[in-house]
mmCIF file of C-alpha atoms in Angstrom:
data_model
loop_
_atom_site.group_PDB
_atom_site.id
_atom_site.type_symbol
_atom_site.label_atom_id
_atom_site.label_comp_id
_atom_site.label_asym_id
_atom_site.label_seq_id
_atom_site.Cartn_x
_atom_site.Cartn_y
_atom_site.Cartn_z
ATOM 1 C CA MET B 1 -9.681 -2.896 -15.205
ATOM 2 C CA LYS B 2 -9.578 -5.116 -11.656
ATOM 3 C CA SER B 3 -6.925 -2.929 -10.810
ATOM 4 C CA ILE B 4 -9.231 -0.022 -11.857
ATOM 5 C CA ILE B 5 -11.947 -1.102 -9.575
ATOM 6 C CA ASN B 6 -10.003 -1.650 -6.875
ATOM 7 C CA LYS B 7 -8.049 1.123 -6.856
ATOM 8 C CA TYR B 8 -11.203 3.508 -7.229
ATOM 9 C CA ARG B 9 -14.166 1.934 -5.976
ATOM 10 C CA ASN B 10 -14.452 3.275 -3.035
ATOM 11 C CA ASN B 11 -14.301 7.130 -3.866
ATOM 12 C CA ILE B 12 -17.207 6.000 -6.819
ATOM 13 C CA LYS B 13 -18.852 4.510 -3.987
ATOM 14 C CA LYS B 14 -18.722 8.021 -2.068
ATOM 15 C CA ILE B 15 -19.340 10.020 -4.888
ATOM 16 C CA ILE B 16 -22.774 8.076 -5.861
ATOM 17 C CA SER B 17 -24.039 7.931 -2.427
ATOM 18 C CA THR B 18 -23.803 12.505 -1.870
ATOM 19 C CA MET B 19 -24.987 12.147 -5.332
ATOM 20 C CA THR B 20 -28.449 9.842 -5.508
ATOM 21 C CA GLY B 21 -28.582 9.391 -1.237
ATOM 22 C CA SER B 22 -27.652 5.983 -1.965
ATOM 23 C CA GLU B 23 -25.523 3.052 -2.804
ATOM 24 C CA ASN B 24 -26.817 2.551 -6.415
ATOM 25 C CA GLU B 25 -25.122 -0.987 -7.991
ATOM 26 C CA ASP B 26 -26.270 -0.410 -10.569
ATOM 27 C CA ILE B 27 -24.995 3.166 -11.410
ATOM 28 C CA GLU B 28 -21.578 1.813 -9.912
ATOM 29 C CA GLN B 29 -21.403 -0.717 -12.348
ATOM 30 C CA GLU B 30 -22.385 1.364 -15.402
ATOM 31 C CA VAL B 31 -19.246 3.762 -14.076
ATOM 32 C CA TYR B 32 -17.298 0.787 -14.519
ATOM 33 C CA ILE B 33 -18.110 -0.212 -18.056
ATOM 34 C CA ARG B 34 -17.941 3.581 -19.272
ATOM 35 C CA THR B 35 -14.333 3.644 -18.428
ATOM 36 C CA TRP B 36 -13.606 -0.023 -19.750
ATOM 37 C CA LYS B 37 -15.425 1.699 -22.990
ATOM 38 C CA ASN B 38 -13.265 4.667 -22.971
ATOM 39 C CA ILE B 39 -10.029 3.775 -21.722
ATOM 40 C CA ASP B 40 -8.681 4.589 -24.644
ATOM 41 C CA LYS B 41 -10.295 8.337 -25.118
ATOM 42 C CA TYR B 42 -8.473 9.153 -21.795
ATOM 43 C CA LYS B 43 -5.433 11.679 -22.459
ATOM 44 C CA GLU B 44 -3.225 11.892 -19.900
ATOM 45 C CA GLN B 45 -3.362 15.193 -19.221
ATOM 46 C CA GLY B 46 -5.153 15.161 -15.932
ATOM 47 C CA LYS B 47 -5.451 12.814 -13.267
ATOM 48 C CA PHE B 48 -7.273 9.542 -14.424
ATOM 49 C CA LYS B 49 -8.731 10.132 -10.077
ATOM 50 C CA SER B 50 -10.303 13.417 -11.935
ATOM 51 C CA TRP B 51 -11.972 11.580 -15.236
ATOM 52 C CA ILE B 52 -13.232 8.602 -13.361
ATOM 53 C CA ASN B 53 -14.996 10.836 -10.931
ATOM 54 C CA THR B 54 -15.888 13.174 -13.794
ATOM 55 C CA ILE B 55 -18.051 9.579 -15.206
ATOM 56 C CA THR B 56 -20.063 8.850 -12.363
ATOM 57 C CA ALA B 57 -20.563 12.255 -11.050
ATOM 58 C CA ASN B 58 -22.749 12.464 -14.988
ATOM 59 C CA LEU B 59 -23.992 8.992 -14.668
ATOM 60 C CA CYS B 60 -25.529 10.101 -11.167
ATOM 61 C CA ARG B 61 -27.041 12.991 -12.690
ATOM 62 C CA ASP B 62 -28.010 11.323 -15.442
ATOM 63 C CA TYR B 63 -30.437 8.755 -13.094
ATOM 64 C CA LEU B 64 -31.388 11.468 -10.963
ATOM 65 C CA LYS B 65 -32.817 13.159 -14.196
ATOM 66 C CA SER B 66 -34.030 9.725 -15.444
ATOM 67 C CA SER B 67 -37.723 9.227 -15.596
ATOM 68 C CA TYR B 68 -37.432 5.956 -13.579
ATOM 69 C CA PHE B 69 -36.000 8.221 -10.476
ATOM 70 C CA ARG B 70 -38.963 11.034 -10.438
ATOM 71 C CA ASN B 71 -41.010 7.841 -10.898
ATOM 72 C CA SER B 72 -40.140 5.726 -8.202
ATOM 73 C CA ILE B 73 -40.155 9.110 -5.917
ATOM 74 C CA ASN B 74 -43.240 10.093 -6.712
ATOM 75 C CA SER B 75 -44.604 6.225 -6.282
ATOM 76 C CA ILE B 76 -42.516 6.168 -2.537
ATOM 77 C CA THR B 77 -44.520 8.867 -1.814
ATOM 78 C CA GLU B 78 -47.780 7.979 -2.666
ATOM 79 C CA GLU B 79 -46.838 4.810 -0.605
ATOM 80 C CA ASP B 80 -46.093 6.574 2.416
ATOM 81 C CA ASP B 81 -48.961 9.082 2.739
ATOM 82 C CA LEU B 82 -51.358 5.774 3.241
ATOM 83 C CA ILE B 83 -48.107 4.660 5.259
ATOM 84 C CA GLN B 84 -48.466 7.439 7.533
ATOM 85 C CA ILE B 85 -52.532 7.306 8.310
ATOM 86 C CA LYS B 86 -52.154 3.756 9.086
ATOM 87 C CA ASP B 87 -49.102 4.817 11.158
ATOM 88 C CA GLU B 88 -50.689 7.656 12.941
ATOM 89 C CA LYS B 89 -53.366 5.187 14.677
ATOM 90 C CA GLU B 90 -50.656 2.598 15.535
ATOM 91 C CA ASN B 91 -48.461 5.123 16.849
ATOM 92 C CA ILE B 92 -51.203 6.117 19.787
ATOM 93 C CA GLU B 93 -51.942 2.482 20.062
ATOM 94 C CA ASN B 94 -48.399 1.940 20.335
ATOM 95 C CA ALA B 95 -47.349 5.019 22.618
ATOM 96 C CA PHE B 96 -50.131 4.065 25.164
ATOM 97 C CA LEU B 97 -48.672 0.839 25.629
ATOM 98 C CA GLN B 98 -45.653 2.182 25.550
ATOM 99 C CA LYS B 99 -46.556 4.680 28.872
ATOM 100 C CA GLN B 100 -47.774 1.369 29.816
ATOM 101 C CA ARG B 101 -45.216 -0.843 29.514
ATOM 102 C CA GLN B 102 -42.692 1.648 31.298
ATOM 103 C CA LYS B 103 -44.380 2.149 34.450
ATOM 104 C CA THR B 104 -44.682 -1.784 34.786
ATOM 105 C CA ILE B 105 -40.618 -1.489 34.675
ATOM 106 C CA ILE B 106 -40.568 1.502 36.528
ATOM 107 C CA ASN B 107 -42.406 0.086 39.340
ATOM 108 C CA ALA B 108 -40.693 -3.625 39.078
ATOM 109 C CA ILE B 109 -37.386 -1.622 39.647
ATOM 110 C CA ASP B 110 -38.780 0.160 42.919
ATOM 111 C CA ALA B 111 -39.802 -2.863 43.767
ATOM 112 C CA LEU B 112 -36.163 -4.462 43.834
ATOM 113 C CA LYS B 113 -34.117 -4.838 47.185
ATOM 114 C CA PRO B 114 -32.529 -1.010 47.783
ATOM 115 C CA LYS B 115 -28.849 -3.245 46.836
ATOM 116 C CA PHE B 116 -29.946 -4.331 43.109
ATOM 117 C CA LYS B 117 -32.511 -1.424 42.666
ATOM 118 C CA GLU B 118 -28.587 0.793 43.275
ATOM 119 C CA VAL B 119 -26.661 -1.215 41.032
ATOM 120 C CA ILE B 120 -28.999 -2.059 38.066
ATOM 121 C CA ILE B 121 -30.421 2.258 37.916
ATOM 122 C CA MET B 122 -26.427 2.510 37.731
ATOM 123 C CA TYR B 123 -25.629 0.158 35.353
ATOM 124 C CA GLU B 124 -28.598 0.657 32.695
ATOM 125 C CA MET B 125 -30.385 3.470 33.294
ATOM 126 C CA GLN B 126 -27.038 5.571 34.382
ATOM 127 C CA ASP B 127 -24.072 3.832 31.288
ATOM 128 C CA MET B 128 -22.021 3.205 34.183
ATOM 129 C CA SER B 129 -19.115 0.291 34.350
ATOM 130 C CA TYR B 130 -19.160 -2.521 36.436
ATOM 131 C CA GLU B 131 -16.011 -0.662 37.953
ATOM 132 C CA GLU B 132 -17.705 3.055 37.995
ATOM 133 C CA ILE B 133 -20.089 1.321 40.487
ATOM 134 C CA SER B 134 -17.959 -0.429 42.271
ATOM 135 C CA GLU B 135 -16.064 2.774 42.667
ATOM 136 C CA LYS B 136 -18.979 4.640 43.709
ATOM 137 C CA ILE B 137 -20.875 2.283 45.768
ATOM 138 C CA HIS B 138 -17.449 0.606 47.854
ATOM 139 C CA VAL B 139 -17.790 -2.683 47.309
ATOM 140 C CA PRO B 140 -15.791 -5.166 45.118
ATOM 141 C CA VAL B 141 -16.796 -5.535 41.384
ATOM 142 C CA GLY B 142 -17.482 -9.036 42.235
ATOM 143 C CA THR B 143 -20.724 -7.914 44.234
ATOM 144 C CA VAL B 144 -21.796 -5.414 42.111
ATOM 145 C CA ARG B 145 -21.522 -8.005 38.976
ATOM 146 C CA SER B 146 -23.529 -10.128 41.461
ATOM 147 C CA ARG B 147 -26.210 -7.759 42.933
ATOM 148 C CA LEU B 148 -26.743 -7.193 38.622
ATOM 149 C CA PHE B 149 -27.201 -10.777 37.928
ATOM 150 C CA ASN B 150 -29.296 -11.080 40.972
ATOM 151 C CA ALA B 151 -31.799 -7.781 39.693
ATOM 152 C CA ARG B 152 -31.532 -8.762 36.652
ATOM 153 C CA LYS B 153 -33.296 -12.817 37.425
ATOM 154 C CA GLU B 154 -35.856 -10.705 39.475
ATOM 155 C CA LEU B 155 -36.626 -8.465 37.294
ATOM 156 C CA SER B 156 -37.322 -10.795 34.705
ATOM 157 C CA ILE B 157 -39.397 -13.442 36.737
ATOM 158 C CA THR B 158 -41.788 -10.268 37.380
ATOM 159 C CA LEU B 159 -41.927 -8.840 34.167
ATOM 160 C CA LYS B 160 -42.498 -12.257 32.330
ATOM 161 C CA ASP B 161 -45.322 -11.240 30.314
ATOM 162 C CA LEU B 162 -43.875 -8.121 29.389
ATOM 163 C CA ILE B 163 -41.130 -10.198 27.788
#
């Protein structure tokens, strides 16, 4: 049985995940139990993999039809409705705070020395590598690293209230 589990585990998990939308270990365990109980009923007319896939799919269908699943979905949606009302108020407050935070960060970056501002923007905002920055501004990679370090150091001092 252990070799069956090892050989078909990933396939079983994939079917469960696809059909139920989650990794349901209870269904997976039930597949192994049903396989073990019914191994003597397996007829070697088709592939064993197809047989175990059918067991898995049938258990997933049973789970989706079950009252447990429907009740859990209903309770989730009721909770989500209450949470959504609360979240909308928090989202407005968070959006305002986020805008304020962004303005503060932009102002701090603008206040940097031009050579620090240049490398921090290229590295952090444009996702350029040290080597790409080095080539673009015609300085050694070590200089790019040094400027980036110093820019971060100044920003951490300026933005210490946000950190």
